[in-house]
mmCIF file of C-alpha atoms in Angstrom:
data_model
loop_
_atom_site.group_PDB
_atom_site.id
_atom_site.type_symbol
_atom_site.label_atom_id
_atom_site.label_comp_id
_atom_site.label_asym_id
_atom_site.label_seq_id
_atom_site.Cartn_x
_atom_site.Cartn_y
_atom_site.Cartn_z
ATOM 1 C CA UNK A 1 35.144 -22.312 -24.152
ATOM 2 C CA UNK A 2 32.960 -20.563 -26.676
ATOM 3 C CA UNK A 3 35.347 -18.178 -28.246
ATOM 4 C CA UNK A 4 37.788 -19.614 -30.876
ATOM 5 C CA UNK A 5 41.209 -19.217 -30.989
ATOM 6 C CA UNK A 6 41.489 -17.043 -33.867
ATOM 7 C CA UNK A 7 44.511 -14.423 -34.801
ATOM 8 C CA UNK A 8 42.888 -11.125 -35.207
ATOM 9 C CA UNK A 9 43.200 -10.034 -38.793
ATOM 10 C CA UNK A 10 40.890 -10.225 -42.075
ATOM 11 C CA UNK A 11 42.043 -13.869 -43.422
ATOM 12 C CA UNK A 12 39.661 -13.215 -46.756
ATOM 13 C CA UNK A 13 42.610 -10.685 -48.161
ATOM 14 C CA UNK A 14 43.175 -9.646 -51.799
ATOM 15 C CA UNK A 15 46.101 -9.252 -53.695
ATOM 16 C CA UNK A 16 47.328 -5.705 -52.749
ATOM 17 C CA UNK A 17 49.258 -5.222 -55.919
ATOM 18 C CA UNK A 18 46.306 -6.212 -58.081
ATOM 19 C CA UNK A 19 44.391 -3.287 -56.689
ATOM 20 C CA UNK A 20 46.644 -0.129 -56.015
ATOM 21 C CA UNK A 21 46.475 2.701 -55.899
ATOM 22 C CA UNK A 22 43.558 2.709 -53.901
ATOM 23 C CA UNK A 23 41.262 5.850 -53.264
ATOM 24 C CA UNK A 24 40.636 5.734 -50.013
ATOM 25 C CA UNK A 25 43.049 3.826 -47.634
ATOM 26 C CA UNK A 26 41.344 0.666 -46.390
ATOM 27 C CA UNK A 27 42.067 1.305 -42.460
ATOM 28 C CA UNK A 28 42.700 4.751 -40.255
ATOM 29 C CA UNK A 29 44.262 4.595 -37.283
ATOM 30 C CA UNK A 30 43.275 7.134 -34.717
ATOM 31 C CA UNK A 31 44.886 7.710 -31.279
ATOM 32 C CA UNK A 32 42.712 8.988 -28.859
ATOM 33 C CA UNK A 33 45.201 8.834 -26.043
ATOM 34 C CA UNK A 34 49.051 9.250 -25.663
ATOM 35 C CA UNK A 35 49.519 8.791 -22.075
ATOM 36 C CA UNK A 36 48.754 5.342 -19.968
ATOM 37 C CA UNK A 37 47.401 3.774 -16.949
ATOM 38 C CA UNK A 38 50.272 0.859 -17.486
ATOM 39 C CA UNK A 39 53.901 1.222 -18.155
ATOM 40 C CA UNK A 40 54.511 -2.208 -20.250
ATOM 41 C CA UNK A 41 57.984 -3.318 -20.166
ATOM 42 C CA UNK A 42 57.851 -3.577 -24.260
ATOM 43 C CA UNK A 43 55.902 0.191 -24.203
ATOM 44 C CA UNK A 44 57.399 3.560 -25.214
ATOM 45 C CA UNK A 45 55.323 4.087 -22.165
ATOM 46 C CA UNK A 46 57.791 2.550 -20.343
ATOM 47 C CA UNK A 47 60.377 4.887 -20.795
ATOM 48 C CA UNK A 48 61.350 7.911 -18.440
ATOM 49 C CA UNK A 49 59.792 11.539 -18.852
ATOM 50 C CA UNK A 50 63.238 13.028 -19.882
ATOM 51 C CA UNK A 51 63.358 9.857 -22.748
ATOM 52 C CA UNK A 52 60.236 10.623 -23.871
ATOM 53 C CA UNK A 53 60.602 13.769 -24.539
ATOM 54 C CA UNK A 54 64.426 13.177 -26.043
ATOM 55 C CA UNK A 55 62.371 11.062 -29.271
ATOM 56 C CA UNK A 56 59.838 13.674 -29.195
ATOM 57 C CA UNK A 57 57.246 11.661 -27.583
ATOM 58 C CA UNK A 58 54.098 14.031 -26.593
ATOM 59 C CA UNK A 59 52.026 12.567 -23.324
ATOM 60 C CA UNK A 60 48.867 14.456 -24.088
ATOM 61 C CA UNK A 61 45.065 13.360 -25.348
ATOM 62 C CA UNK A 62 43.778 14.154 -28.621
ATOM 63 C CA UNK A 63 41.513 17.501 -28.237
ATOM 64 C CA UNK A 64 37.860 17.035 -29.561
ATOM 65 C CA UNK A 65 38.126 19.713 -32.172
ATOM 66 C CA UNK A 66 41.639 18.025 -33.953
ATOM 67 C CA UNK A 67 39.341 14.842 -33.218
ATOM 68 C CA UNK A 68 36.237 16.415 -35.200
ATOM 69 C CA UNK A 69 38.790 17.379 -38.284
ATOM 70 C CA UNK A 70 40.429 14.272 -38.311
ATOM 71 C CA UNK A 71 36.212 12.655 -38.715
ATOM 72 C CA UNK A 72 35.094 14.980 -41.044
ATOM 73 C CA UNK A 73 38.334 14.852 -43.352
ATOM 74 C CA UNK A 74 37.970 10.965 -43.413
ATOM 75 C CA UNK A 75 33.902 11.397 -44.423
ATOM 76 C CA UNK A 76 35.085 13.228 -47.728
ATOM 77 C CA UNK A 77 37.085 10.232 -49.257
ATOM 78 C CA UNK A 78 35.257 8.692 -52.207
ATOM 79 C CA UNK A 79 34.845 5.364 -50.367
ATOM 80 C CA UNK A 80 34.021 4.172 -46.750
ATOM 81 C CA UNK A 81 37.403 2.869 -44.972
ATOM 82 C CA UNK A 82 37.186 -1.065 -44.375
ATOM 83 C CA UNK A 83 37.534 0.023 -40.282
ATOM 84 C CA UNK A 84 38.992 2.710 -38.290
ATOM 85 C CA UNK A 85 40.385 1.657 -35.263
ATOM 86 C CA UNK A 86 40.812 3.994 -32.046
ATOM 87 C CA UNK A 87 44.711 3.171 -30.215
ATOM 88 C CA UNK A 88 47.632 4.413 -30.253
ATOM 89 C CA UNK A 89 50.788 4.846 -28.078
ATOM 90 C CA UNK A 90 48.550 4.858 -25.109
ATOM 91 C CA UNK A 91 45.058 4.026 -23.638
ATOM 92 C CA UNK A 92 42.169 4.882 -25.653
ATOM 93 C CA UNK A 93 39.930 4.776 -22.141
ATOM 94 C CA UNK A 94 41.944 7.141 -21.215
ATOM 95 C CA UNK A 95 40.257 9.809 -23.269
ATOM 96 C CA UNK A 96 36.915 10.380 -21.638
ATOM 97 C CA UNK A 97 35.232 11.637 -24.807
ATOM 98 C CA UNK A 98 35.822 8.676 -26.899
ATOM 99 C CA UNK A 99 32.335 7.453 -26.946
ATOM 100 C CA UNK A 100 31.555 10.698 -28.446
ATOM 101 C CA UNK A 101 34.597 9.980 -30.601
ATOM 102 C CA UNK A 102 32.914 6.539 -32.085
ATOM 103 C CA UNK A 103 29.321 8.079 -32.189
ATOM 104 C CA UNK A 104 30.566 11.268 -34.812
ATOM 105 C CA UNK A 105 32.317 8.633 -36.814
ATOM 106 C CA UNK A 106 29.300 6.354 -37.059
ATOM 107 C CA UNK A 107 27.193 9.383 -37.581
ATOM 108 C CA UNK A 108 29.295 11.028 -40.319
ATOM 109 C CA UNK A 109 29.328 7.130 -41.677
ATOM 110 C CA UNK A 110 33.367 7.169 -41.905
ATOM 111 C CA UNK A 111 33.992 3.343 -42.630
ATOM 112 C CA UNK A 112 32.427 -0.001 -42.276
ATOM 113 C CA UNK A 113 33.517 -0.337 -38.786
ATOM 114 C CA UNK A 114 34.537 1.164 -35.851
ATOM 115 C CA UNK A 115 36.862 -0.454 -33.136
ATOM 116 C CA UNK A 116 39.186 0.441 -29.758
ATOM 117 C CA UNK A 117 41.972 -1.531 -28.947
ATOM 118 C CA UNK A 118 42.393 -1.312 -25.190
ATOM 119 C CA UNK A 119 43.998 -3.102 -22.127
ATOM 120 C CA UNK A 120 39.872 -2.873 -20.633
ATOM 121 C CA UNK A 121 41.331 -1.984 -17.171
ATOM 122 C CA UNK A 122 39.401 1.454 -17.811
ATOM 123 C CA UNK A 123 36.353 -0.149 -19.323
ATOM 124 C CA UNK A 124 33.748 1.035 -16.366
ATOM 125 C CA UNK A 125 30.483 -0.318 -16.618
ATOM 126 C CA UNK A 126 28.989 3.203 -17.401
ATOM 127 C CA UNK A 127 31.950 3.417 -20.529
ATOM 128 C CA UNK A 128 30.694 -0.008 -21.819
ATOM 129 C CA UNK A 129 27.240 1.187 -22.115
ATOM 130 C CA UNK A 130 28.224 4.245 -23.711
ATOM 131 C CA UNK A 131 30.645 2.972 -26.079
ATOM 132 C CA UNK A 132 27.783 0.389 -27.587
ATOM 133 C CA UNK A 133 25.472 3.024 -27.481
ATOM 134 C CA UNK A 134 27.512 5.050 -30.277
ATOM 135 C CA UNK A 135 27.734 2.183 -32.470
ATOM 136 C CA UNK A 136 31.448 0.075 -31.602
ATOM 137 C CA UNK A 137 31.642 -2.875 -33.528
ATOM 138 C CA UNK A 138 35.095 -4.209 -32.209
ATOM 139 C CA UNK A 139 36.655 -3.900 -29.017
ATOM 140 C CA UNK A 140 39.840 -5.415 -28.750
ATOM 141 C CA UNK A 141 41.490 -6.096 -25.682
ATOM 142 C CA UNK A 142 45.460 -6.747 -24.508
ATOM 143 C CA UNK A 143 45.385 -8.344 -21.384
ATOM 144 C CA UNK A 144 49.327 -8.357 -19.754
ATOM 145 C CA UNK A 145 48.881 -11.426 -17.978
ATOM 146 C CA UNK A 146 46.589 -14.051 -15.835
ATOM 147 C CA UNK A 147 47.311 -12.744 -12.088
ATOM 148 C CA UNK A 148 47.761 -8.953 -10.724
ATOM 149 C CA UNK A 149 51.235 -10.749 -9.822
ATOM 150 C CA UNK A 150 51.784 -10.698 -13.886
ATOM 151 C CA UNK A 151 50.462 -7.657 -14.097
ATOM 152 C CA UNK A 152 52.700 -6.001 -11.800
ATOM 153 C CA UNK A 153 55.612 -7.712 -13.557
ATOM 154 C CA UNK A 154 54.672 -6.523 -17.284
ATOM 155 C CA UNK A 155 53.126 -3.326 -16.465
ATOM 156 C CA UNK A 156 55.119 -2.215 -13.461
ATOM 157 C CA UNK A 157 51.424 -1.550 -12.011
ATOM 158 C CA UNK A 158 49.245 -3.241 -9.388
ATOM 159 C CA UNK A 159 45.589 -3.790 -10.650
ATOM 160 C CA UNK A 160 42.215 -5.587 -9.063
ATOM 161 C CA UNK A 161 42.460 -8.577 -11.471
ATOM 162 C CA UNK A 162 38.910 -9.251 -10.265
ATOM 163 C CA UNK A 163 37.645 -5.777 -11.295
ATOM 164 C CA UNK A 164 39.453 -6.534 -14.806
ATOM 165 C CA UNK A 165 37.404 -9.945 -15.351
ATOM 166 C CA UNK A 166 34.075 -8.242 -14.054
ATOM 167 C CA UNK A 167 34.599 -5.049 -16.508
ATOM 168 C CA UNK A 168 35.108 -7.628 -19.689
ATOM 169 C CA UNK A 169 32.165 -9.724 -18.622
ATOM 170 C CA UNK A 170 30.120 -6.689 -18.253
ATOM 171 C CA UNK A 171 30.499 -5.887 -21.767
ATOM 172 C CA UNK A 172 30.390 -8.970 -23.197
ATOM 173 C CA UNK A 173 26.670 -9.718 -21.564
ATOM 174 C CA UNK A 174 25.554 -6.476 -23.266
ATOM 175 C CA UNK A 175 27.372 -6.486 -26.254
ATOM 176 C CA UNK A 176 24.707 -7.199 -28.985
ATOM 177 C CA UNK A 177 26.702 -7.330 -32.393
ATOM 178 C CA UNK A 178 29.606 -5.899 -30.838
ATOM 179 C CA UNK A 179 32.507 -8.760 -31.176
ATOM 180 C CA UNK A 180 34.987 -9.142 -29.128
ATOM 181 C CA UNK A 181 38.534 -9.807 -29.495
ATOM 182 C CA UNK A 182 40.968 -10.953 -26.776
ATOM 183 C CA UNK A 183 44.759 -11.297 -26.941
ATOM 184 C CA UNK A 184 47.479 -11.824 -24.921
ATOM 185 C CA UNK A 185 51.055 -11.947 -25.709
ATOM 186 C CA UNK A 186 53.155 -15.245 -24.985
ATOM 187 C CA UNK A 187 55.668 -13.124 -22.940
ATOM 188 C CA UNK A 188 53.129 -12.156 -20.480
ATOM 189 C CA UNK A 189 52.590 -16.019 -19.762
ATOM 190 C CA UNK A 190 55.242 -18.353 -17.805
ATOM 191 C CA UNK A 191 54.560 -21.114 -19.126
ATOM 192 C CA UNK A 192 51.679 -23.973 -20.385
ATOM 193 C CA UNK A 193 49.640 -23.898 -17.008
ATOM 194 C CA UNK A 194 49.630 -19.564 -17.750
ATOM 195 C CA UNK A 195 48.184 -20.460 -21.777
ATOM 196 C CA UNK A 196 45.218 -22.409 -20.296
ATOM 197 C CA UNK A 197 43.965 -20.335 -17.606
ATOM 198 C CA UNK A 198 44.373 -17.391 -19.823
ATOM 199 C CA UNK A 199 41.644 -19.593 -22.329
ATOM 200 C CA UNK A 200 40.076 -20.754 -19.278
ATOM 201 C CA UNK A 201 38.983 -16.704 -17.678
ATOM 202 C CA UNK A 202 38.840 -15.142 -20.863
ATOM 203 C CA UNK A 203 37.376 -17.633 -23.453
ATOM 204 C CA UNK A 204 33.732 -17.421 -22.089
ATOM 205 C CA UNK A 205 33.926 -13.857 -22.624
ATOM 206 C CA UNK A 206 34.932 -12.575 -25.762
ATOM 207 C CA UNK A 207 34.080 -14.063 -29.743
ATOM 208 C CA UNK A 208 37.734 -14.867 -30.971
ATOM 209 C CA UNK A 209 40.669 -14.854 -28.705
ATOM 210 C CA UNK A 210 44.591 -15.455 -29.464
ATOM 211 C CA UNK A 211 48.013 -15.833 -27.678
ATOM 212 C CA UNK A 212 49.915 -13.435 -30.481
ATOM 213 C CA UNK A 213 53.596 -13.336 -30.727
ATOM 214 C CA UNK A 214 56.032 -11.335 -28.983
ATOM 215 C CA UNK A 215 57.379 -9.122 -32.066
ATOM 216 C CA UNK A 216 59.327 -5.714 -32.538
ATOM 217 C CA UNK A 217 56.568 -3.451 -32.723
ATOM 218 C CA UNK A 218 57.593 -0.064 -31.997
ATOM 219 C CA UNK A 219 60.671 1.925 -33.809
ATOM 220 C CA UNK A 220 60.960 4.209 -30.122
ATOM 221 C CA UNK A 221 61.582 0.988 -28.959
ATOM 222 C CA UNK A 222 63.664 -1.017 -30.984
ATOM 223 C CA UNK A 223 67.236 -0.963 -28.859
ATOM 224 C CA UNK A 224 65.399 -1.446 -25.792
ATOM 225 C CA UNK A 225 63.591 -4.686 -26.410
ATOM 226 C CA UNK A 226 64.499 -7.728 -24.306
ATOM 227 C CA UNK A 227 65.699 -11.376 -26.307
ATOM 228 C CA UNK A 228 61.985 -11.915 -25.600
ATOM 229 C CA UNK A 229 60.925 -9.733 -28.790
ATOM 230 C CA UNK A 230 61.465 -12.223 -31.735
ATOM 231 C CA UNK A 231 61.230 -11.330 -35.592
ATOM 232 C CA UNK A 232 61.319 -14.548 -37.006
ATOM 233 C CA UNK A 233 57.440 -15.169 -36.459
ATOM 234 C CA UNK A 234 54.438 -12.543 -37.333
ATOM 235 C CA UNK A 235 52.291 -11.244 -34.656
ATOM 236 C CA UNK A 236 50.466 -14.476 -34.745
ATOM 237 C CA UNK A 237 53.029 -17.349 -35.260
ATOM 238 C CA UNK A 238 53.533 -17.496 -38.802
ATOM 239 C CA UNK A 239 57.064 -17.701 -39.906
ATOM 240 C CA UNK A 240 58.234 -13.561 -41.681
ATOM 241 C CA UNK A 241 58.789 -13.452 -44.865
ATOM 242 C CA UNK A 242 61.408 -10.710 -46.005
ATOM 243 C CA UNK A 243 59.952 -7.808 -47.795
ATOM 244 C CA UNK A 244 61.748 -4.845 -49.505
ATOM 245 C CA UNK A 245 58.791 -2.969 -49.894
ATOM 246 C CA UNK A 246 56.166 -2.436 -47.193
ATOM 247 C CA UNK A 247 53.212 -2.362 -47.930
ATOM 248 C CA UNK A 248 51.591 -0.572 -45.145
ATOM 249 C CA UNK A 249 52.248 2.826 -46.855
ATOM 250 C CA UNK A 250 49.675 1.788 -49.741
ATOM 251 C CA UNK A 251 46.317 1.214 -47.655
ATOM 252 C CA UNK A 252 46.651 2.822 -44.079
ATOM 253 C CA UNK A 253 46.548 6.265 -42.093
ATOM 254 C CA UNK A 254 47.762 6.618 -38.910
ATOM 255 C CA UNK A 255 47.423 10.357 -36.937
ATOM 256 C CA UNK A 256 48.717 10.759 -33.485
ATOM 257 C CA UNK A 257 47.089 12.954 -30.644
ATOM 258 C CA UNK A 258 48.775 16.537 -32.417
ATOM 259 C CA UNK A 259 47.343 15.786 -35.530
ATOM 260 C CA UNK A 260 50.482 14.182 -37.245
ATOM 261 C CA UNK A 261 49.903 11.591 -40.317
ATOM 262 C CA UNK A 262 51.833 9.037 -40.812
ATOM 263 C CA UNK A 263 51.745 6.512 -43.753
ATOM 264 C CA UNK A 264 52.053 3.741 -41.495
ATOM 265 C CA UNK A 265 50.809 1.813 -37.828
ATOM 266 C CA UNK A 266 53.898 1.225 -36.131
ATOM 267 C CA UNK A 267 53.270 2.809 -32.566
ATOM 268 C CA UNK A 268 55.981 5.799 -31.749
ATOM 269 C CA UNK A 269 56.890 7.083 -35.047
ATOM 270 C CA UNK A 270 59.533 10.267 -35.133
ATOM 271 C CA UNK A 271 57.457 13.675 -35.592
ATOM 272 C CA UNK A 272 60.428 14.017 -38.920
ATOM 273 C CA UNK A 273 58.741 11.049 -41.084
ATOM 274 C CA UNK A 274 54.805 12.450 -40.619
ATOM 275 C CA UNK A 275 53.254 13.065 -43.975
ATOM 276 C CA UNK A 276 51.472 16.511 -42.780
ATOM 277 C CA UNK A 277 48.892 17.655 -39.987
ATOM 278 C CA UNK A 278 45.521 17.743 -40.526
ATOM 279 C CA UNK A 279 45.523 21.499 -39.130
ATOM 280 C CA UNK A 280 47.454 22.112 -42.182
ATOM 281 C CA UNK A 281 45.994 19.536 -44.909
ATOM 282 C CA UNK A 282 43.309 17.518 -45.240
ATOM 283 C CA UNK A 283 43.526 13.581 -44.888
ATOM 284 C CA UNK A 284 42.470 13.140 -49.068
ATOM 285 C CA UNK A 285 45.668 15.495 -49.647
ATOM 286 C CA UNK A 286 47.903 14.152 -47.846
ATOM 287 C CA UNK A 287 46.841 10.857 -49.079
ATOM 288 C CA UNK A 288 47.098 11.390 -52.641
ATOM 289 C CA UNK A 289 50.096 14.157 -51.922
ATOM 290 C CA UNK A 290 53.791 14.410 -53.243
ATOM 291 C CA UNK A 291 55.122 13.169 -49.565
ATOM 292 C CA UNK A 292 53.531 9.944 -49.849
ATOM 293 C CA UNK A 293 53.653 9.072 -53.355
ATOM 294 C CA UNK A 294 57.591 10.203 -53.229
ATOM 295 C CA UNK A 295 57.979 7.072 -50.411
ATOM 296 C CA UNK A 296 56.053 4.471 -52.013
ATOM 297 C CA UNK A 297 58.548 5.359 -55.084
ATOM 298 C CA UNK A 298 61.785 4.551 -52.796
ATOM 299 C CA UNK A 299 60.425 1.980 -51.874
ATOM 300 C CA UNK A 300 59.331 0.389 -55.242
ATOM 301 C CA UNK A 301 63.049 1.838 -56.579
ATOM 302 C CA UNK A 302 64.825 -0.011 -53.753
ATOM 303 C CA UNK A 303 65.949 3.002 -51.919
ATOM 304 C CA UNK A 304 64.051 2.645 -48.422
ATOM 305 C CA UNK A 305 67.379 3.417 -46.485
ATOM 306 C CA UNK A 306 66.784 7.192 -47.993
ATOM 307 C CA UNK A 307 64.186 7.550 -45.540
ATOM 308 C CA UNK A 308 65.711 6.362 -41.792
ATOM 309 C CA UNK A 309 62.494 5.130 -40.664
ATOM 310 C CA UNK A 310 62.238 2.352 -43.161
ATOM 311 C CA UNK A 311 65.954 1.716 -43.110
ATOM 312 C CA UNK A 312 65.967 0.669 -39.657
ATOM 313 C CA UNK A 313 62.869 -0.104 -39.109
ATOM 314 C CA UNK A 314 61.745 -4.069 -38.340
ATOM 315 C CA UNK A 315 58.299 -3.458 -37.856
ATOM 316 C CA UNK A 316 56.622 -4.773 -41.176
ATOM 317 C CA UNK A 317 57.723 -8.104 -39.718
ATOM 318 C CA UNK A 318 54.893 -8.469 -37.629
ATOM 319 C CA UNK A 319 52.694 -9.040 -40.632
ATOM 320 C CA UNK A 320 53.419 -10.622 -43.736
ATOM 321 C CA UNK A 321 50.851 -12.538 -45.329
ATOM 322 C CA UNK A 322 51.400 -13.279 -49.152
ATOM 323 C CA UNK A 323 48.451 -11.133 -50.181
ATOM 324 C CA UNK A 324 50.209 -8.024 -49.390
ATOM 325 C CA UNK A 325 53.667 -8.863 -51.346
ATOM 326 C CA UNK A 326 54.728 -5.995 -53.504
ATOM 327 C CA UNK A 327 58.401 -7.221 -54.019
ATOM 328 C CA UNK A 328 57.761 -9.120 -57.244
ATOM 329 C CA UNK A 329 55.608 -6.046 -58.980
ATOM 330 C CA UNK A 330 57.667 -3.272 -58.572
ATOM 331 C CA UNK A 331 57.829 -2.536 -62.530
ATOM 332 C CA UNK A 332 53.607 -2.339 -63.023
ATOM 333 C CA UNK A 333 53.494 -0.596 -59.662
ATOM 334 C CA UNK A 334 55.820 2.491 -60.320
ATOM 335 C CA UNK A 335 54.031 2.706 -64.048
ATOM 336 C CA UNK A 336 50.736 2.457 -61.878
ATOM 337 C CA UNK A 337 52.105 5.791 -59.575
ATOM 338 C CA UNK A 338 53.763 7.740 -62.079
ATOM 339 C CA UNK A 339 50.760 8.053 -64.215
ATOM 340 C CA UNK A 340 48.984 9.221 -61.151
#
């Protein structure tokens, strides 16, 4: 195997209290696509039309020209973000203009890196030349398991398994400095025998690859999860630490495919706790805006549960690495804010 089993987050990390505020957040999260080819058992996706639209879950794509606000706002922060990365509650692929998407970020020179996180079932020979032609420098890919059988279990879908290993290889032969990053969760494999032919098909093709942990990952879906979802370990085995602040809120952007911000990554976030719309307010005021700088305060004051999000939500728990602890420098930290 030539890839190496590596979780996929930056491990060389600084201490997030030592440098907020920050004037540009360090990652922006851009959903190209809210509807899906799969139906994942653990997926908002998952749920029934009527449920959907009961949380206020909208199964549209992201039009071009919210697309081209949502670039050119990011270009006018003072700094490049570290990455933005193209997901979302549904499949990037499934928005046929994304290449054009990754080629007006590049061009407008929006952050250090660009990336798409996508299940690859879409990723056509034609898209993979297009996509490194605008200038991707991640892909990361969720497969659901090692067999269509697997597939049709986690995703409630039947797919050419053989067409999924053929589109991944394709890209990986002509990927130049594109890396690759390929994940699968341990629920989507049965048992030992599943863990090593998932290394076996998938580790000559990609540059780091990673079974990741089960975890609560979406608030839409929090009473729905099976006893699989655990919150004891991070996304990549690591044992949680309890936080009482999160510190997601101080160095991401997320926008949906209306336009919505939200101060945070977790996938299916209520319409109620976004920050603004970008048809409304630009990214660099909603960043540095009363909305945002009134919930890092709650949070820093111990008062989370005012907002019903945070009170309930588990979701932080799927990443906790020391680095970004804010618990023990509340005091400094709401000095820090309220001087602006």
């Amino acid at each position: 195997m030539t890839a190496k089993i590596k979780p996929g987050y930056d491990t060389e990390r600084k201490k997030l209290s030592e440098i907020i505020p920050i004037s540009t957040p360090f990652t922006l999260f851009i959903t190209p696509a809210q509807v899906c080819n799969f139906k994942c058992f653990y997926c908002t996706q998952h749920k029934r039309s009527e449920e959907k639209k009961r949380i206020g879950f909208a199964s549209q794509l992201l039009d071009f020209d919210v697309f081209l606000k949502i670039a050119n706002q990011a270009a006018e922060f003072p700094d490049k973000f570290k990455r933005v990365l193209l997901t979302g509650l549904g499949e990037p692929l499934m928005n046929k203009r994304i290449p054009e998407m990754v080629s007006t970020l590049s061009r407008l020179e929006v952050a250090e890196k660009y990336e798409i996180f996508t299940n690859a079932y879409l990723l056509s020979h034609d898209m993979s030349d297009r996509l490194l032609d605008a200038g991707l420098t991640r892909l990361r890919i969720s497969i659901q398991g090692v067999s269509a059988e697997k597939y049709r279990e986690v995703c409630d879908t039947d797919i050419d398994f053989n067409r999924l290993l053929d589109n991944i290889r394709y890209f990986y032969e002509r990927k130049g400095d594109c890396t690759i990053y390929i994940k699968i969760i341990d629920a989507g494999l049965n048992d030992k025998r599943d863990e090593e032919r998932f290394f076996s098909l998938f580790g000559e093709m990609c540059d780091d690859i990673f079974v990741e942990h089960f975890v609560k990952a979406q608030p839409s879906m929090i009473g729905d999860y099976s006893t699989k979802a655990d919150s004891s370990f991070t996304f990549y085995g690591e044992k949680t630490q309890h936080r009482e602040i999160c510190p997601y809120m101080f160095y991401t952007l997320q926008t949906d495919a209306q336009g919505n911000v939200f101060p945070c990554p977790p996938l299916g976030l209520p319409r109620s706790f976004s920050l603004g719309n970008v048809n409304d307010q630009t990214l660099m005021e909603i960043w540095n805006g009363n909305k945002l700088r009134d919930l890092r305060l709650a949070h820093l004051t111990h008062n989370r549960d005012d907002y019903p999000v945070c009170g309930m939500c588990e979701c932080y728990l799927a990443f906790t690495p020391e680095e970004d602890n804010l618990d023990n420098d509340t005091g400094m930290l709401i000095e820090k804010i309220q001087r602006g």
